Coordinates of C-alpha atoms in Angstrom, one line a residue:
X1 CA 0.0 0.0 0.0
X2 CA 1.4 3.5 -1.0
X3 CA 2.0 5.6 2.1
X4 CA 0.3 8.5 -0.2
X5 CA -3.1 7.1 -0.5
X6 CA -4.8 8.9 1.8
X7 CA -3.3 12.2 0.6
X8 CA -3.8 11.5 -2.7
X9 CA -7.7 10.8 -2.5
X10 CA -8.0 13.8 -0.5
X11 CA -6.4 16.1 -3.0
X12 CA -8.3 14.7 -5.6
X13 CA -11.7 14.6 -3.5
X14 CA -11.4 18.2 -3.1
X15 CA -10.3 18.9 -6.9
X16 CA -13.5 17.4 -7.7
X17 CA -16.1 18.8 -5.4
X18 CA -14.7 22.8 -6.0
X19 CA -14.7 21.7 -9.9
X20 CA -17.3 19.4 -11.1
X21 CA -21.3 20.4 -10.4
X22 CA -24.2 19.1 -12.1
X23 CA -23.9 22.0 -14.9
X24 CA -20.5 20.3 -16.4
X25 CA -21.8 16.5 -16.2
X26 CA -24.5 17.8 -18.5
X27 CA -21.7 19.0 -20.9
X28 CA -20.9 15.5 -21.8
X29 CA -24.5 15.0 -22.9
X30 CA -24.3 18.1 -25.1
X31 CA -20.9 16.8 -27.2
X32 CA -18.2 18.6 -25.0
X33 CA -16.1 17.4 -21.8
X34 CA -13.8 19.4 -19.3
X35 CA -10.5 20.2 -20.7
X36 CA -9.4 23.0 -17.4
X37 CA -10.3 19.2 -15.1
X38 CA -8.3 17.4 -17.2
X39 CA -4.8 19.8 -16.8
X40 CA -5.8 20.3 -13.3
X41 CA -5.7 16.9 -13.4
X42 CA -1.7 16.6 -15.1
X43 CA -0.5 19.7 -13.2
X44 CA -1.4 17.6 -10.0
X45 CA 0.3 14.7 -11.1
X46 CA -2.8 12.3 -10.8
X47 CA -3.0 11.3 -14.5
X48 CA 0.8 9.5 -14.1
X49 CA -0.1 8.7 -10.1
X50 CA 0.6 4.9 -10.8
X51 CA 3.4 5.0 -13.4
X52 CA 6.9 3.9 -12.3
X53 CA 9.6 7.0 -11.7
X54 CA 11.7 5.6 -14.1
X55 CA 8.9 6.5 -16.6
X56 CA 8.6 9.8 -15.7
X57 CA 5.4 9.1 -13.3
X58 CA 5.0 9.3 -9.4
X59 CA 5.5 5.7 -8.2
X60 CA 2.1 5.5 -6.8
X61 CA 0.6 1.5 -6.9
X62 CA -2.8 0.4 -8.1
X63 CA -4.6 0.6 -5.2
X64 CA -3.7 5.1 -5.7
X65 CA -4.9 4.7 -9.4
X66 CA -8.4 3.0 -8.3
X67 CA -9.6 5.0 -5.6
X68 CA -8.9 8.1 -7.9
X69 CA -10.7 6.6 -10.6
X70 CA -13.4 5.3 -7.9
X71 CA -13.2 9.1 -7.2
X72 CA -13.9 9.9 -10.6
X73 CA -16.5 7.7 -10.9
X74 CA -18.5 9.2 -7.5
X75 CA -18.3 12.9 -9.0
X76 CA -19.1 11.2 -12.9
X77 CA -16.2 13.3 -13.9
X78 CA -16.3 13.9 -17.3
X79 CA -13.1 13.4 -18.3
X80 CA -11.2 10.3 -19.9
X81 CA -9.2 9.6 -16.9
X82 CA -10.0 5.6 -16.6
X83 CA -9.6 5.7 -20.0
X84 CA -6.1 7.0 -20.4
X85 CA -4.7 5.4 -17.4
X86 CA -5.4 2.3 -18.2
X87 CA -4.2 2.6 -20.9
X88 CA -1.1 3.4 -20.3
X89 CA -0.9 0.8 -17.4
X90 CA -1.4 -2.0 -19.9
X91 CA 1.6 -0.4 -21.5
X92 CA 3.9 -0.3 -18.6
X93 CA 2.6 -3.7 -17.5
X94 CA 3.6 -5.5 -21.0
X95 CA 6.9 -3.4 -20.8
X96 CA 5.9 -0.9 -23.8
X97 CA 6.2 3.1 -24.1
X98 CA 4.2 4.9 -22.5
X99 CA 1.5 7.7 -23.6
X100 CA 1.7 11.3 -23.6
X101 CA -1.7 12.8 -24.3
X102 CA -5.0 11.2 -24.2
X103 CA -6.0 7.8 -25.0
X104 CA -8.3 5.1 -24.3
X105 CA -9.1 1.3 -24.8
X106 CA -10.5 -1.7 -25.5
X107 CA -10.1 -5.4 -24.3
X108 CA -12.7 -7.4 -25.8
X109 CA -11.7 -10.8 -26.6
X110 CA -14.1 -10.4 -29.6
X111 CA -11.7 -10.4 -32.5
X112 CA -12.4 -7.5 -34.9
X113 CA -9.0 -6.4 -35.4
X114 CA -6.4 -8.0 -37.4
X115 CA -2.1 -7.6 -37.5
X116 CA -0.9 -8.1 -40.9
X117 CA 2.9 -6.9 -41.3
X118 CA 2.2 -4.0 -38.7
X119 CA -0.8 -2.6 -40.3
X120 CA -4.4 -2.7 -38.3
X121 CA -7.4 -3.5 -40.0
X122 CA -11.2 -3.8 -38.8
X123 CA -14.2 -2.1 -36.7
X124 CA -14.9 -2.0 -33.3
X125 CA -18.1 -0.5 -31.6
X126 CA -18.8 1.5 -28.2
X127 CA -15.2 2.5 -28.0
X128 CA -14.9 5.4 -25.0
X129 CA -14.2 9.0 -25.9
X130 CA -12.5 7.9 -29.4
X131 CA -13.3 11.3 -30.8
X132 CA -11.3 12.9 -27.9
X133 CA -8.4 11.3 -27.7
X134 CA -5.1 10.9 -29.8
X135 CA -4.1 7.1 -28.9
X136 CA -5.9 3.6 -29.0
X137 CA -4.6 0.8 -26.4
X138 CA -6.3 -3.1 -27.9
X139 CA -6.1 -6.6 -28.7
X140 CA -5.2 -7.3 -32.2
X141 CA -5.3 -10.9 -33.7
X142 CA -2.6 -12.2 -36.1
X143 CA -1.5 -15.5 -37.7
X144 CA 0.8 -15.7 -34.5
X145 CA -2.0 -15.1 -31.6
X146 CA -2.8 -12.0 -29.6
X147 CA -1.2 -8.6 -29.1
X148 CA -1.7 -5.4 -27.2
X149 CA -1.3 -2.4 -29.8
X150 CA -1.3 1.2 -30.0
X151 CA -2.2 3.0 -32.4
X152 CA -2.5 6.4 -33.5
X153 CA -6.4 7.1 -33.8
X154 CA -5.5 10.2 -36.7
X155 CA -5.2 7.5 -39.1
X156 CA -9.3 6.0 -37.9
X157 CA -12.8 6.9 -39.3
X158 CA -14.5 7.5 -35.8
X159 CA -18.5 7.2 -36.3
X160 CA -19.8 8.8 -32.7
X161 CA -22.1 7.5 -30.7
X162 CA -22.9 7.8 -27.0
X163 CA -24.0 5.3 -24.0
X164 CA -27.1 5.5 -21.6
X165 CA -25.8 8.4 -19.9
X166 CA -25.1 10.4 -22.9
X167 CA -20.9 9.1 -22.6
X168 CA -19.1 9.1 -26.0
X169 CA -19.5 5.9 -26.9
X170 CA -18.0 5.7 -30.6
X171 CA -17.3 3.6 -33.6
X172 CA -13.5 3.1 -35.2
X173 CA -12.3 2.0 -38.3
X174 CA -9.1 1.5 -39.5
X175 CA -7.9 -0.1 -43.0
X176 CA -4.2 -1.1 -43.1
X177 CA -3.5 1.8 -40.3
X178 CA 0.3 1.6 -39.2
X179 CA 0.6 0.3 -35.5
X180 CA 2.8 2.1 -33.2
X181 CA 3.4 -0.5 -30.9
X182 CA 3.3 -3.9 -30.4
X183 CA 3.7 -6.6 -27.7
X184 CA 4.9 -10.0 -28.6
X185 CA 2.2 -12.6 -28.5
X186 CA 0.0 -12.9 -25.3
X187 CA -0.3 -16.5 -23.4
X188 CA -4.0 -17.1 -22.3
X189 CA -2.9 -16.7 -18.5
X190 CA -1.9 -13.2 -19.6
X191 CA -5.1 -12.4 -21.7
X192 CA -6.5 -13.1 -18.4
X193 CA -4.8 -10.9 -16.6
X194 CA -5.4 -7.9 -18.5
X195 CA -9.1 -8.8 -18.3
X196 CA -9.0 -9.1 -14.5
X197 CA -7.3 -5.5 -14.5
X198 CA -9.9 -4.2 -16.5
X199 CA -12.6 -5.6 -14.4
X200 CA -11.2 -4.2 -11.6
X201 CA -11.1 -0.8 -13.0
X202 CA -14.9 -0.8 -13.7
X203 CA -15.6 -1.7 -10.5
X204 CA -14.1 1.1 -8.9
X205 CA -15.9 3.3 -11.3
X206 CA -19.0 1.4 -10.1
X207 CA -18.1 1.5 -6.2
X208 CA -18.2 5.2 -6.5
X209 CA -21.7 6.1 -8.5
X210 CA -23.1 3.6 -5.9
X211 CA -21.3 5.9 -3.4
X212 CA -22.7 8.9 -4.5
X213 CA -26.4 7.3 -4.8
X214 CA -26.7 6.4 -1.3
X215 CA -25.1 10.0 -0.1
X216 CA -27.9 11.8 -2.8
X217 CA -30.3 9.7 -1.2
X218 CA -29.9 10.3 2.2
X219 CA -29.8 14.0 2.0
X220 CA -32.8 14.1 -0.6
X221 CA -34.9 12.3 2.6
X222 CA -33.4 14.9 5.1
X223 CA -34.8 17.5 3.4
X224 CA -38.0 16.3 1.8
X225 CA -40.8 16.8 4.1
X226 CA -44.2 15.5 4.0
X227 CA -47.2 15.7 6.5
X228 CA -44.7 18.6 8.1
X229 CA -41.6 16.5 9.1
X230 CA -38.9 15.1 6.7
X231 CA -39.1 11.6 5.2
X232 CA -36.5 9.9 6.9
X233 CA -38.7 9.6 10.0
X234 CA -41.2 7.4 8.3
X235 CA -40.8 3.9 9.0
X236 CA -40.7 2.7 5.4
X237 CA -38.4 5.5 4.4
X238 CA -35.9 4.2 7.1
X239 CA -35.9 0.6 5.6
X240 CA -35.1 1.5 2.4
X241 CA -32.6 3.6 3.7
X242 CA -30.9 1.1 5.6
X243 CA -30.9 -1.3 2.7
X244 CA -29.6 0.8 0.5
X245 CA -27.2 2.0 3.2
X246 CA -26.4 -2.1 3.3
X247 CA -25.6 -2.7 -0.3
X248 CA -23.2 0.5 -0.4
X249 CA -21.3 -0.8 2.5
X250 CA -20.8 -4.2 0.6
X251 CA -19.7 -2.3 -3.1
X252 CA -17.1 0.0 -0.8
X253 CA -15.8 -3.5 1.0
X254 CA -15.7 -5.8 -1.9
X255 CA -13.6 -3.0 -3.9
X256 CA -11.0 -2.7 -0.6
X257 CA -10.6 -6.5 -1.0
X258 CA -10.7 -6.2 -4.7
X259 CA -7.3 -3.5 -4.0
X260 CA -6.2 -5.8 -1.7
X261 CA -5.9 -8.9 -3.5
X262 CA -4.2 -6.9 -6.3
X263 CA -1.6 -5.5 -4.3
X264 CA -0.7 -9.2 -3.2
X265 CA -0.8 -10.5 -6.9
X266 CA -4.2 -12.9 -5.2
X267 CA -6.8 -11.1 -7.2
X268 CA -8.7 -13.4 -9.2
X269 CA -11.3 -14.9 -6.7
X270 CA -11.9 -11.4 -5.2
X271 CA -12.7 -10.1 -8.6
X272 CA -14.8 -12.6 -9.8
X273 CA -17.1 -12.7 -7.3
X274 CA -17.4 -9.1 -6.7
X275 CA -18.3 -8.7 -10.3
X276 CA -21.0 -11.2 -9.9
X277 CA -22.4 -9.6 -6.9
X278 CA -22.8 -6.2 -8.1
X279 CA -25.3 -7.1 -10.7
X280 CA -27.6 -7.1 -7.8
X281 CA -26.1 -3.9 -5.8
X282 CA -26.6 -2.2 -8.6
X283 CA -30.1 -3.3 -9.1
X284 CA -30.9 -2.9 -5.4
X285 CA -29.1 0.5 -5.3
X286 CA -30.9 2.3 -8.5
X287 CA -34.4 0.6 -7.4
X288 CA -34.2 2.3 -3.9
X289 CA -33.2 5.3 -4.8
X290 CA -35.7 6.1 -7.3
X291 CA -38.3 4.7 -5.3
X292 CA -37.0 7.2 -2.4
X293 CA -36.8 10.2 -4.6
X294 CA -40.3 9.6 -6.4
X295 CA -40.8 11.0 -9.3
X296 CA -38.3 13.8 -8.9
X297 CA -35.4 11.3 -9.8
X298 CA -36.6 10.9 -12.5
X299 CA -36.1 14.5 -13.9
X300 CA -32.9 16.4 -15.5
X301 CA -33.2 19.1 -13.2
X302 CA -31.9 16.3 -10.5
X303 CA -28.6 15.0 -10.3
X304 CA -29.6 11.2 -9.4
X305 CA -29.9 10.4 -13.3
X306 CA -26.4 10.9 -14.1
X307 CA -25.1 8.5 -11.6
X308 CA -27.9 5.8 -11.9
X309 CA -27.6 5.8 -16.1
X310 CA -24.1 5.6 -15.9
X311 CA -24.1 2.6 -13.7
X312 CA -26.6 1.0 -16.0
X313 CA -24.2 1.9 -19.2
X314 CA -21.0 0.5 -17.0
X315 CA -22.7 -2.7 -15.8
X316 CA -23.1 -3.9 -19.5
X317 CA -19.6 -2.6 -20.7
X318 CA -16.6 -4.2 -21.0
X319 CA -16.5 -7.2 -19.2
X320 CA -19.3 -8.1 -18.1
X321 CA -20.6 -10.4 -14.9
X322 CA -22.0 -13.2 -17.6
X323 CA -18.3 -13.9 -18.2
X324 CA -17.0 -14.1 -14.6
X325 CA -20.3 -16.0 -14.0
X326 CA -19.2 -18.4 -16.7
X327 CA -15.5 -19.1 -15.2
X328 CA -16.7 -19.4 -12.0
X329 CA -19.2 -22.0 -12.7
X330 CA -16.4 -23.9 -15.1
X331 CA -14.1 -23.7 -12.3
X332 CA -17.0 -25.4 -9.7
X333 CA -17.7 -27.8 -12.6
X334 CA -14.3 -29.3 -13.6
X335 CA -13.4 -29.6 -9.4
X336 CA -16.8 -31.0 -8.3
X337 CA -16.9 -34.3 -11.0
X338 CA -20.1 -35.9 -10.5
X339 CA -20.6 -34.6 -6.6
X340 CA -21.0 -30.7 -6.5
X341 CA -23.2 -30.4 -3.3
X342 CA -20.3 -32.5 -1.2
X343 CA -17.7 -30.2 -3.0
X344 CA -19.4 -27.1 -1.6
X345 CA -20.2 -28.3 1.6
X346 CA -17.3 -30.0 2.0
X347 CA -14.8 -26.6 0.9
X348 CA -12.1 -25.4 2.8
X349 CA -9.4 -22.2 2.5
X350 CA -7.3 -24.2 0.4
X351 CA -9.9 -25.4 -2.0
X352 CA -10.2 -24.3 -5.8
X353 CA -13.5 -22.9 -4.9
X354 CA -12.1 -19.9 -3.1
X355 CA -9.3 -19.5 -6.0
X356 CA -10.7 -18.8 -9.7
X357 CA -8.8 -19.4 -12.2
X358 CA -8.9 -18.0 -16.1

């Protein structure tokens, strides 16, 4: 654990609240982003927190990139900050060159681009704020196997298109476009890897819109009154309160053992099941608080929307729970043979149950 953490969250918590209000989410809905966040952003160092000194960053570990992105993702920061972090992290991590500038990427296993003799070819969909930014970080399929590339997005035709929450969202095509860089073929183990990482990244986005739900909620119900004394007072008010209260405490937890398990290289269990089980926080967290706020939730003039569309958009991007769902189950079937109720029951710390594999 970096000995900065706790300074670096609070710089960045305060960056946020004095600089992003409801006003400049909107922008993102209207085309535009925020540029001044962004340098306030590289003049604080944050964009390079978790990039090694040697390349020019501040020696920061993962667990200081995800709570600032988990930051980001509690004040819906419209900026391309998990984008071009992680980007650059799969760099670093597969020993290439890191970015200057913006960038962004995509991991699907999906194969829609193709390495012949350096050149990229093919069309992927729903790629994050490609209009934006100068670099694309993916998975590119030749006769040998799979690479990570970059590539210089200049030489793409970008169709745009946005996500439930108005993100940019956009489609890229390249035809023979020269690659920048490339890795040497990936093993499976590897692939996997880079898809845990990415999971992990989403669900720190995640952990803080659910976050910021259950604090919107629990002011909206101090200051709503009915019958001349606020909500929260009402018996079925408090229930809701509490369970939403509940679910948030469990997102916030599984993401601390989610940082955890990364730190010790003992991440794939944590992040499978976490995945799994925030299909339903997110279904119990958006559910309650639009019940709570009523109809006014509903509206653009409140600021509930933003965060309850963007977990809806996140939730089905990327990788996804069905595939940690799958592994997980694969995993159970291959150990259990023929018996799976005596494997479950019968479990201990140093079964396979409690250690997913790819």
């Amino acid at each position: 654990m970096s000995e900065m953490k706790d300074m670096i969250t609070e710089v960045v918590e305060r960056m946020l609240k004095e600089n992003v209000d409801k006003d400049l989410v909107d922008t993102v809905e209207q085309g535009d982003w925020a540029p001044a966040l962004w340098e306030l952003f590289e003049e604080n160092g944050m964009t390079v927190v978790a990039v090694t000194e040697e390349n020019g960053g501040a020696g920061g570990d993962i667990e200081d990139l995800l709570n600032i992105v988990r930051l980001t993702g509690k004040y819906a920061a419209p900026i391309p900050f998990i984008e071009t972090t992680f980007a650059n992290y799969l760099l670093e991590y597969l020993n290439l060159q890191i970015l200057e500038g913006l960038a962004t990427y995509r991991l699907s296993t999906n194969q829609v681009f193709t390495l012949e003799n350096g050149t990229l070819t093919g069309e992927a969909h729903h790629i994050p704020w490609a209009r934006h930014v100068k670099h694309l970080v993916t998975l590119a399929y030749s006769s040998e196997g799979t690479h990570l590339v970059e590539i210089d997005l200049s030489q793409a035709d970008i169709k745009q298109g946005t996500n439930l929450a108005g993100e940019p969202r956009d489609t890229v095509t390249f035809q023979h476009a020269l690659v920048s860089q490339t890795s040497s073929v990936l093993s499976p183990d590897e692939i996997h890897k880079l898809t845990t990482l990415c999971t992990a990244f989403q669900l720190a986005l995640m952990t803080g819109a659910i976050d910021k739900i259950n604090d919107l909620t629990i002011q909206f119900t101090k200051e709503r009154e009915q019958f001349g004394r606020p909500i929260h007072r009402f018996q079925l008010v408090q229930q809701h309160i509490v369970h939403l209260a509940g679910e948030t405490a469990l997102a916030l937890a599984a993401f601390n053992n989610v940082t955890e398990a990364l730190l010790t290289n003992n991440e794939n269990s944590e992040v499978a099941y976490a995945r799994i089980r925030f299909e339903e926080i997110i279904q119990a967290v958006t559910t309650i608080s639009h019940q709570v706020h009523a109809a006014i939730g509903t509206t653009h003039e409140h600021s509930l929307h933003q965060f309850t569309r963007r977990l809806w958009a996140w939730r089905d991007e990327g990788v996804n729970s069905s595939y940690w769902t799958n592994i997980v189950a694969l995993q159970l079937m291959e150990n259990s043979e023929d018996s799976l109720w005596a494997y479950l029951t019968t479990s201990n710390s140093s079964s396979p149950l409690l250690k997913v594999e790819g």
